PDB file of C-alpha atoms in Angstrom:
ATOM      1  CA  THR A   1      -5.291  75.923 -25.183  1.00 71.00           C
ATOM      2  CA  ILE A   2      -3.492  78.649 -27.083  1.00 79.00           C
ATOM      3  CA  SER A   3      -2.092  81.892 -25.748  1.00 79.00           C
ATOM      4  CA  ILE A   4      -2.693  85.239 -27.435  1.00 81.00           C
ATOM      5  CA  LYS A   5       1.031  85.349 -28.247  1.00 86.00           C
ATOM      6  CA  GLU A   6       0.849  81.943 -29.952  1.00 90.00           C
ATOM      7  CA  PHE A   7      -2.274  83.004 -31.853  1.00 90.00           C
ATOM      8  CA  VAL A   8      -0.554  86.165 -33.078  1.00 93.00           C
ATOM      9  CA  ALA A   9       2.489  84.133 -34.172  1.00 95.00           C
ATOM     10  CA  ILE A  10       0.244  81.911 -36.307  1.00 96.00           C
ATOM     11  CA  VAL A  11      -1.482  84.932 -37.887  1.00 96.00           C
ATOM     12  CA  VAL A  12       1.899  86.547 -38.621  1.00 96.00           C
ATOM     13  CA  ARG A  13       3.197  83.367 -40.245  1.00 96.00           C
ATOM     14  CA  LEU A  14       0.090  82.723 -42.327  1.00 95.00           C
ATOM     15  CA  THR A  15      -0.228  86.307 -43.556  1.00 95.00           C
ATOM     16  CA  GLY A  16       3.458  86.835 -44.235  1.00 94.00           C
ATOM     17  CA  PHE A  17       3.446  89.936 -42.023  1.00 96.00           C
ATOM     18  CA  ARG A  18       6.962  91.366 -41.883  1.00 95.00           C
ATOM     19  CA  GLY A  19       6.415  94.145 -39.369  1.00 96.00           C
ATOM     20  CA  LYS A  20       7.236  94.136 -35.698  1.00 95.00           C
ATOM     21  CA  THR A  21       4.734  92.693 -33.249  1.00 94.00           C
ATOM     22  CA  ILE A  22       4.559  94.638 -30.009  1.00 91.00           C
ATOM     23  CA  PHE A  23       2.680  93.505 -26.917  1.00 85.00           C
ATOM     24  CA  ASP A  24       1.745  96.439 -24.694  1.00 82.00           C
ATOM     25  CA  LYS A  25       2.721  95.321 -21.202  1.00 79.00           C
ATOM     26  CA  THR A  26       1.273  98.505 -19.696  1.00 81.00           C
ATOM     27  CA  LYS A  27      -2.168  96.981 -20.212  1.00 74.00           C
ATOM     28  CA  PRO A  28      -2.097  94.123 -17.701  1.00 66.00           C
ATOM     29  CA  ASN A  29      -5.886  93.760 -17.611  1.00 67.00           C
ATOM     30  CA  GLY A  30      -6.056  91.936 -20.925  1.00 62.00           C
ATOM     31  CA  GLN A  31      -6.574  88.207 -21.118  1.00 66.00           C
ATOM     32  CA  LYS A  32      -3.457  86.173 -21.755  1.00 62.00           C
ATOM     33  CA  GLU A  33      -5.527  83.146 -22.725  1.00 61.00           C
ATOM     34  CA  ARG A  34      -9.113  82.228 -23.462  1.00 64.00           C
ATOM     35  CA  PHE A  35     -10.648  78.873 -22.806  1.00 69.00           C
ATOM     36  CA  VAL A  36     -13.669  77.360 -24.464  1.00 73.00           C
ATOM     37  CA  ASP A  37     -15.149  74.280 -22.881  1.00 79.00           C
ATOM     38  CA  ILE A  38     -16.966  72.244 -25.520  1.00 84.00           C
ATOM     39  CA  SER A  39     -17.533  69.221 -23.292  1.00 87.00           C
ATOM     40  CA  ARG A  40     -21.266  69.979 -22.852  1.00 88.00           C
ATOM     41  CA  ALA A  41     -21.787  70.392 -26.597  1.00 88.00           C
ATOM     42  CA  LYS A  42     -19.906  67.161 -27.152  1.00 90.00           C
ATOM     43  CA  GLU A  43     -22.019  65.391 -24.524  1.00 91.00           C
ATOM     44  CA  LEU A  44     -25.394  66.717 -25.732  1.00 93.00           C
ATOM     45  CA  ILE A  45     -25.009  66.738 -29.510  1.00 95.00           C
ATOM     46  CA  GLY A  46     -21.747  64.945 -30.217  1.00 92.00           C
ATOM     47  CA  PHE A  47     -19.990  68.129 -31.322  1.00 90.00           C
ATOM     48  CA  ALA A  48     -16.332  67.908 -32.243  1.00 89.00           C
ATOM     49  CA  PRO A  49     -14.387  70.604 -34.104  1.00 87.00           C
ATOM     50  CA  LYS A  50     -13.516  69.659 -37.677  1.00 89.00           C
ATOM     51  CA  TRP A  51     -10.740  72.210 -38.104  1.00 89.00           C
ATOM     52  CA  THR A  52      -7.755  73.327 -36.093  1.00 90.00           C
ATOM     53  CA  ILE A  53      -7.246  76.980 -35.246  1.00 91.00           C
ATOM     54  CA  GLU A  54      -4.587  77.161 -37.949  1.00 94.00           C
ATOM     55  CA  ARG A  55      -6.883  75.732 -40.622  1.00 95.00           C
ATOM     56  CA  GLY A  56      -9.671  78.109 -39.617  1.00 94.00           C
ATOM     57  CA  LEU A  57      -7.305  81.059 -39.839  1.00 95.00           C
ATOM     58  CA  MET A  58      -6.042  79.895 -43.232  1.00 95.00           C
ATOM     59  CA  GLU A  59      -9.600  79.777 -44.551  1.00 95.00           C
ATOM     60  CA  THR A  60     -10.439  83.171 -43.041  1.00 95.00           C
ATOM     61  CA  ILE A  61      -7.314  84.823 -44.453  1.00 94.00           C
ATOM     62  CA  ALA A  62      -7.947  83.318 -47.889  1.00 94.00           C
ATOM     63  CA  SER A  63     -11.532  84.602 -47.819  1.00 95.00           C
ATOM     64  CA  ILE A  64     -10.446  88.105 -46.826  1.00 93.00           C
ATOM     65  CA  LYS A  65      -7.795  88.170 -49.574  1.00 90.00           C
ATOM     66  CA  THR A  66     -10.486  87.518 -52.189  1.00 93.00           C
ATOM     67  CA  GLN A  67     -12.394  90.565 -50.957  1.00 92.00           C
ATOM     68  CA  ILE A  68      -9.554  93.086 -51.110  1.00 83.00           C
TER      69      ILE A  68
END
């Protein structure tokens, strides 16, 4: 489980973003966390993630940097 705030902190660190991150607390309807249950996929087809969120973000950021 990872919160949106934790996710943003990882993106900031990996991209080297030096700006200020602001969370708009006037929008309380947003999700603080998202959960994905992969237990059925694991049970049916033996699925297990190969990468962590951080590794996936690193690969995504690297790919985007090659396109800009």
